[in-house]
Amino acid sequence: MTHLIDPATTTRPLRVLAVTNLWPEDPTSYRGIFVQRQVTALRALGHHVDVEVIAQSRGKLDYLTAGPRVRRRVQDGGYDIVHVHYGMAAPAARLANHPATVLSLYGSDVNVPRQRLMTKAGWGGTRARIYVSRRLAETAGDPEGHIIANGVDFSFFRPGDRMAARRQFGIPEQARVVLFAADPAREVKGYDVFADVVAELHRRDPSVRELILHAPGQLQADLVRKFDAADVLLFTSRRGKEGSPTVVKEATAMGLPVVSVDVGDVAEVLDGVRPGAIVGFPDGPIEGANRDRLVRDLADRTAEVLRAGRRADGREKNAWLDERLVAERIATVYRRVLAG
């Protein structure tokens, strides 16, 4: 195992073990794709990164039984850093007792009370914590946390031929297309609100139609083409359920305008990006008159973006989200930890 005072760790490539319960084990899965992309970007910088997946195909019981397996891998691997991705994986990694452990928090592992308890159970012994948004660090009450948003592969998420994308999905040229950026079955993503907003927009303009980003077994290339085919991304996740939604950053890299509720770090990601809008939640529960108001406000702002009829300037404004730059910031945290 590398000693923390080893001066070579300030310059040489590092050996890292990523421990996570978020990983696309199936080639068609998008679960934990942001963790996979970060690992890929770190490898591209020359670092050696191995991955240990907890739970998922092994089942939830693995959260309780994975500790000895992780400990053995840490002992045998000679790793400089153990980087735990997501708080639910932290208790198993804590048993490894590695002196240079970094923990990344992503959203529900802080926002959801039951998951937060498990996160706190594995919190001890971590030398640094990384949050994907400042709001998440504030919720966790961790002023010493590093704020590093997930990155985007700008070479993959780049604007293409809009008309060709529309032909691929059978969308008429004159249609106004509003993109829903998740699986409608995921309650936390707020498809019910999205559907009501689109219904109101369609009442005002019959050319408005929805497009669903998620599709079982979909190729990633098709996902990118849906960004091209759409006129606006409408993001309607529930209050307090997001850390740093990757799809919003992907949309800005594609030049797709975004209208979003105020969750996670979308206000920072969309700051200065035009056209686009952030809509705040009404005070109190999102039901009755409050829900009607939210739907109306989202419809009004989305209609403004559709009338503008142009792509957004997010690719230029958010160049700092390029995953290569994000990987460099992650590696800087590693080296600071190793420097003690």
PDB file of N, CA, C and O in Angstrom, residues 109-144:
ATOM      1  N   ASP A 109     -28.620   9.741  -1.979  1.00  0.00           N
ATOM      2  CA  ASP A 109     -27.840   9.248  -0.841  1.00  0.00           C
ATOM      3  C   ASP A 109     -27.697  10.301   0.256  1.00  0.00           C
ATOM      4  O   ASP A 109     -27.278   9.988   1.374  1.00  0.00           O
ATOM      5  N   VAL A 110     -28.060  11.541  -0.054  1.00  0.00           N
ATOM      6  CA  VAL A 110     -28.109  12.607   0.947  1.00  0.00           C
ATOM      7  C   VAL A 110     -29.548  13.050   1.191  1.00  0.00           C
ATOM      8  O   VAL A 110     -29.966  13.294   2.323  1.00  0.00           O
ATOM      9  N   ASN A 111     -30.351  13.132   0.126  1.00  0.00           N
ATOM     10  CA  ASN A 111     -31.697  13.694   0.212  1.00  0.00           C
ATOM     11  C   ASN A 111     -32.737  12.757   0.801  1.00  0.00           C
ATOM     12  O   ASN A 111     -33.709  13.203   1.403  1.00  0.00           O
ATOM     13  N   VAL A 112     -32.579  11.451   0.606  1.00  0.00           N
ATOM     14  CA  VAL A 112     -33.561  10.475   1.091  1.00  0.00           C
ATOM     15  C   VAL A 112     -33.144  10.001   2.480  1.00  0.00           C
ATOM     16  O   VAL A 112     -32.045   9.450   2.641  1.00  0.00           O
ATOM     17  N   PRO A 113     -33.982  10.202   3.495  1.00  0.00           N
ATOM     18  CA  PRO A 113     -33.569   9.910   4.879  1.00  0.00           C
ATOM     19  C   PRO A 113     -33.013   8.505   5.091  1.00  0.00           C
ATOM     20  O   PRO A 113     -31.981   8.342   5.761  1.00  0.00           O
ATOM     21  N   ARG A 114     -33.658   7.469   4.552  1.00  0.00           N
ATOM     22  CA  ARG A 114     -33.174   6.105   4.771  1.00  0.00           C
ATOM     23  C   ARG A 114     -31.797   5.895   4.160  1.00  0.00           C
ATOM     24  O   ARG A 114     -30.915   5.274   4.763  1.00  0.00           O
ATOM     25  N   GLN A 115     -31.592   6.432   2.973  1.00  0.00           N
ATOM     26  CA  GLN A 115     -30.284   6.304   2.334  1.00  0.00           C
ATOM     27  C   GLN A 115     -29.239   7.160   3.053  1.00  0.00           C
ATOM     28  O   GLN A 115     -28.069   6.773   3.140  1.00  0.00           O
ATOM     29  N   ARG A 116     -29.664   8.307   3.568  1.00  0.00           N
ATOM     30  CA  ARG A 116     -28.719   9.178   4.274  1.00  0.00           C
ATOM     31  C   ARG A 116     -28.160   8.480   5.518  1.00  0.00           C
ATOM     32  O   ARG A 116     -26.982   8.640   5.847  1.00  0.00           O
ATOM     33  N   LEU A 117     -28.994   7.671   6.186  1.00  0.00           N
ATOM     34  CA  LEU A 117     -28.512   6.919   7.349  1.00  0.00           C
ATOM     35  C   LEU A 117     -27.397   5.962   6.957  1.00  0.00           C
ATOM     36  O   LEU A 117     -26.393   5.821   7.662  1.00  0.00           O
ATOM     37  N   MET A 118     -27.555   5.293   5.809  1.00  0.00           N
ATOM     38  CA  MET A 118     -26.523   4.360   5.361  1.00  0.00           C
ATOM     39  C   MET A 118     -25.272   5.116   4.926  1.00  0.00           C
ATOM     40  O   MET A 118     -24.142   4.668   5.156  1.00  0.00           O
ATOM     41  N   THR A 119     -25.466   6.268   4.296  1.00  0.00           N
ATOM     42  CA  THR A 119     -24.327   7.107   3.924  1.00  0.00           C
ATOM     43  C   THR A 119     -23.522   7.505   5.157  1.00  0.00           C
ATOM     44  O   THR A 119     -22.292   7.401   5.180  1.00  0.00           O
ATOM     45  N   LYS A 120     -24.225   7.956   6.188  1.00  0.00           N
ATOM     46  CA  LYS A 120     -23.543   8.382   7.411  1.00  0.00           C
ATOM     47  C   LYS A 120     -22.831   7.209   8.078  1.00  0.00           C
ATOM     48  O   LYS A 120     -21.765   7.395   8.695  1.00  0.00           O
ATOM     49  N   ALA A 121     -23.397   5.990   7.931  1.00  0.00           N
ATOM     50  CA  ALA A 121     -22.758   4.817   8.524  1.00  0.00           C
ATOM     51  C   ALA A 121     -21.404   4.530   7.884  1.00  0.00           C
ATOM     52  O   ALA A 121     -20.510   3.969   8.518  1.00  0.00           O
ATOM     53  N   GLY A 122     -21.241   4.917   6.631  1.00  0.00           N
ATOM     54  CA  GLY A 122     -19.976   4.684   5.945  1.00  0.00           C
ATOM     55  C   GLY A 122     -19.101   5.910   5.822  1.00  0.00           C
ATOM     56  O   GLY A 122     -18.024   5.870   5.218  1.00  0.00           O
ATOM     57  N   TRP A 123     -19.559   7.015   6.388  1.00  0.00           N
ATOM     58  CA  TRP A 123     -18.885   8.306   6.254  1.00  0.00           C
ATOM     59  C   TRP A 123     -17.521   8.313   6.936  1.00  0.00           C
ATOM     60  O   TRP A 123     -16.560   8.887   6.446  1.00  0.00           O
ATOM     61  N   GLY A 124     -17.414   7.685   8.094  1.00  0.00           N
ATOM     62  CA  GLY A 124     -16.196   7.740   8.882  1.00  0.00           C
ATOM     63  C   GLY A 124     -14.990   7.199   8.129  1.00  0.00           C
ATOM     64  O   GLY A 124     -15.089   6.225   7.394  1.00  0.00           O
ATOM     65  N   GLY A 125     -13.873   7.849   8.313  1.00  0.00           N
ATOM     66  CA  GLY A 125     -12.642   7.398   7.665  1.00  0.00           C
ATOM     67  C   GLY A 125     -12.403   7.978   6.293  1.00  0.00           C
ATOM     68  O   GLY A 125     -11.326   7.795   5.727  1.00  0.00           O
ATOM     69  N   THR A 126     -13.396   8.670   5.713  1.00  0.00           N
ATOM     70  CA  THR A 126     -13.181   9.278   4.401  1.00  0.00           C
ATOM     71  C   THR A 126     -12.314  10.522   4.556  1.00  0.00           C
ATOM     72  O   THR A 126     -12.537  11.340   5.440  1.00  0.00           O
ATOM     73  N   ARG A 127     -11.327  10.662   3.680  1.00  0.00           N
ATOM     74  CA  ARG A 127     -10.399  11.792   3.747  1.00  0.00           C
ATOM     75  C   ARG A 127     -10.908  13.001   2.972  1.00  0.00           C
ATOM     76  O   ARG A 127     -10.475  14.123   3.211  1.00  0.00           O
ATOM     77  N   ALA A 128     -11.819  12.751   2.032  1.00  0.00           N
ATOM     78  CA  ALA A 128     -12.409  13.857   1.275  1.00  0.00           C
ATOM     79  C   ALA A 128     -13.766  13.418   0.767  1.00  0.00           C
ATOM     80  O   ALA A 128     -13.976  12.244   0.463  1.00  0.00           O
ATOM     81  N   ARG A 129     -14.685  14.379   0.670  1.00  0.00           N
ATOM     82  CA  ARG A 129     -16.011  14.094   0.136  1.00  0.00           C
ATOM     83  C   ARG A 129     -16.275  15.050  -1.022  1.00  0.00           C
ATOM     84  O   ARG A 129     -15.986  16.244  -0.932  1.00  0.00           O
ATOM     85  N   ILE A 130     -16.816  14.495  -2.089  1.00  0.00           N
ATOM     86  CA  ILE A 130     -17.103  15.255  -3.304  1.00  0.00           C
ATOM     87  C   ILE A 130     -18.610  15.270  -3.517  1.00  0.00           C
ATOM     88  O   ILE A 130     -19.255  14.216  -3.507  1.00  0.00           O
ATOM     89  N   TYR A 131     -19.170  16.461  -3.703  1.00  0.00           N
ATOM     90  CA  TYR A 131     -20.599  16.613  -3.967  1.00  0.00           C
ATOM     91  C   TYR A 131     -20.784  17.141  -5.387  1.00  0.00           C
ATOM     92  O   TYR A 131     -20.027  18.000  -5.842  1.00  0.00           O
ATOM     93  N   VAL A 132     -21.829  16.644  -6.052  1.00  0.00           N
ATOM     94  CA  VAL A 132     -22.040  17.075  -7.428  1.00  0.00           C
ATOM     95  C   VAL A 132     -22.716  18.437  -7.510  1.00  0.00           C
ATOM     96  O   VAL A 132     -22.831  19.010  -8.599  1.00  0.00           O
ATOM     97  N   SER A 133     -23.169  18.975  -6.364  1.00  0.00           N
ATOM     98  CA  SER A 133     -23.719  20.332  -6.360  1.00  0.00           C
ATOM     99  C   SER A 133     -23.528  20.952  -4.991  1.00  0.00           C
ATOM    100  O   SER A 133     -23.446  20.250  -3.971  1.00  0.00           O
ATOM    101  N   ARG A 134     -23.489  22.271  -4.963  1.00  0.00           N
ATOM    102  CA  ARG A 134     -23.339  22.984  -3.695  1.00  0.00           C
ATOM    103  C   ARG A 134     -24.564  22.766  -2.814  1.00  0.00           C
ATOM    104  O   ARG A 134     -24.452  22.645  -1.582  1.00  0.00           O
ATOM    105  N   ARG A 135     -25.730  22.720  -3.423  1.00  0.00           N
ATOM    106  CA  ARG A 135     -26.956  22.500  -2.654  1.00  0.00           C
ATOM    107  C   ARG A 135     -26.894  21.178  -1.910  1.00  0.00           C
ATOM    108  O   ARG A 135     -27.347  21.072  -0.764  1.00  0.00           O
ATOM    109  N   LEU A 136     -26.327  20.155  -2.522  1.00  0.00           N
ATOM    110  CA  LEU A 136     -26.226  18.844  -1.897  1.00  0.00           C
ATOM    111  C   LEU A 136     -25.284  18.885  -0.696  1.00  0.00           C
ATOM    112  O   LEU A 136     -25.566  18.309   0.358  1.00  0.00           O
ATOM    113  N   ALA A 137     -24.161  19.591  -0.833  1.00  0.00           N
ATOM    114  CA  ALA A 137     -23.218  19.733   0.280  1.00  0.00           C
ATOM    115  C   ALA A 137     -23.864  20.482   1.440  1.00  0.00           C
ATOM    116  O   ALA A 137     -23.649  20.145   2.618  1.00  0.00           O
ATOM    117  N   GLU A 138     -24.671  21.495   1.126  1.00  0.00           N
ATOM    118  CA  GLU A 138     -25.359  22.244   2.174  1.00  0.00           C
ATOM    119  C   GLU A 138     -26.386  21.370   2.877  1.00  0.00           C
ATOM    120  O   GLU A 138     -26.523  21.428   4.111  1.00  0.00           O
ATOM    121  N   THR A 139     -27.099  20.541   2.121  1.00  0.00           N
ATOM    122  CA  THR A 139     -28.066  19.624   2.723  1.00  0.00           C
ATOM    123  C   THR A 139     -27.374  18.638   3.656  1.00  0.00           C
ATOM    124  O   THR A 139     -27.891  18.296   4.723  1.00  0.00           O
ATOM    125  N   ALA A 140     -26.182  18.199   3.257  1.00  0.00           N
ATOM    126  CA  ALA A 140     -25.413  17.258   4.075  1.00  0.00           C
ATOM    127  C   ALA A 140     -24.747  17.944   5.261  1.00  0.00           C
ATOM    128  O   ALA A 140     -24.233  17.262   6.155  1.00  0.00           O
ATOM    129  N   GLY A 141     -24.736  19.274   5.286  1.00  0.00           N
ATOM    130  CA  GLY A 141     -24.076  20.006   6.357  1.00  0.00           C
ATOM    131  C   GLY A 141     -22.574  19.797   6.354  1.00  0.00           C
ATOM    132  O   GLY A 141     -21.960  19.622   7.407  1.00  0.00           O
ATOM    133  N   ASP A 142     -21.973  19.838   5.169  1.00  0.00           N
ATOM    134  CA  ASP A 142     -20.549  19.524   5.020  1.00  0.00           C
ATOM    135  C   ASP A 142     -19.823  20.681   4.338  1.00  0.00           C
ATOM    136  O   ASP A 142     -19.587  20.650   3.123  1.00  0.00           O
ATOM    137  N   PRO A 143     -19.450  21.720   5.084  1.00  0.00           N
ATOM    138  CA  PRO A 143     -18.798  22.876   4.465  1.00  0.00           C
ATOM    139  C   PRO A 143     -17.418  22.572   3.896  1.00  0.00           C
ATOM    140  O   PRO A 143     -16.895  23.364   3.100  1.00  0.00           O
ATOM    141  N   GLU A 144     -16.817  21.446   4.296  1.00  0.00           N
ATOM    142  CA  GLU A 144     -15.488  21.095   3.792  1.00  0.00           C
ATOM    143  C   GLU A 144     -15.540  20.242   2.525  1.00  0.00           C
ATOM    144  O   GLU A 144     -14.499  19.889   1.978  1.00  0.00           O
TER     145      GLU A 144
END
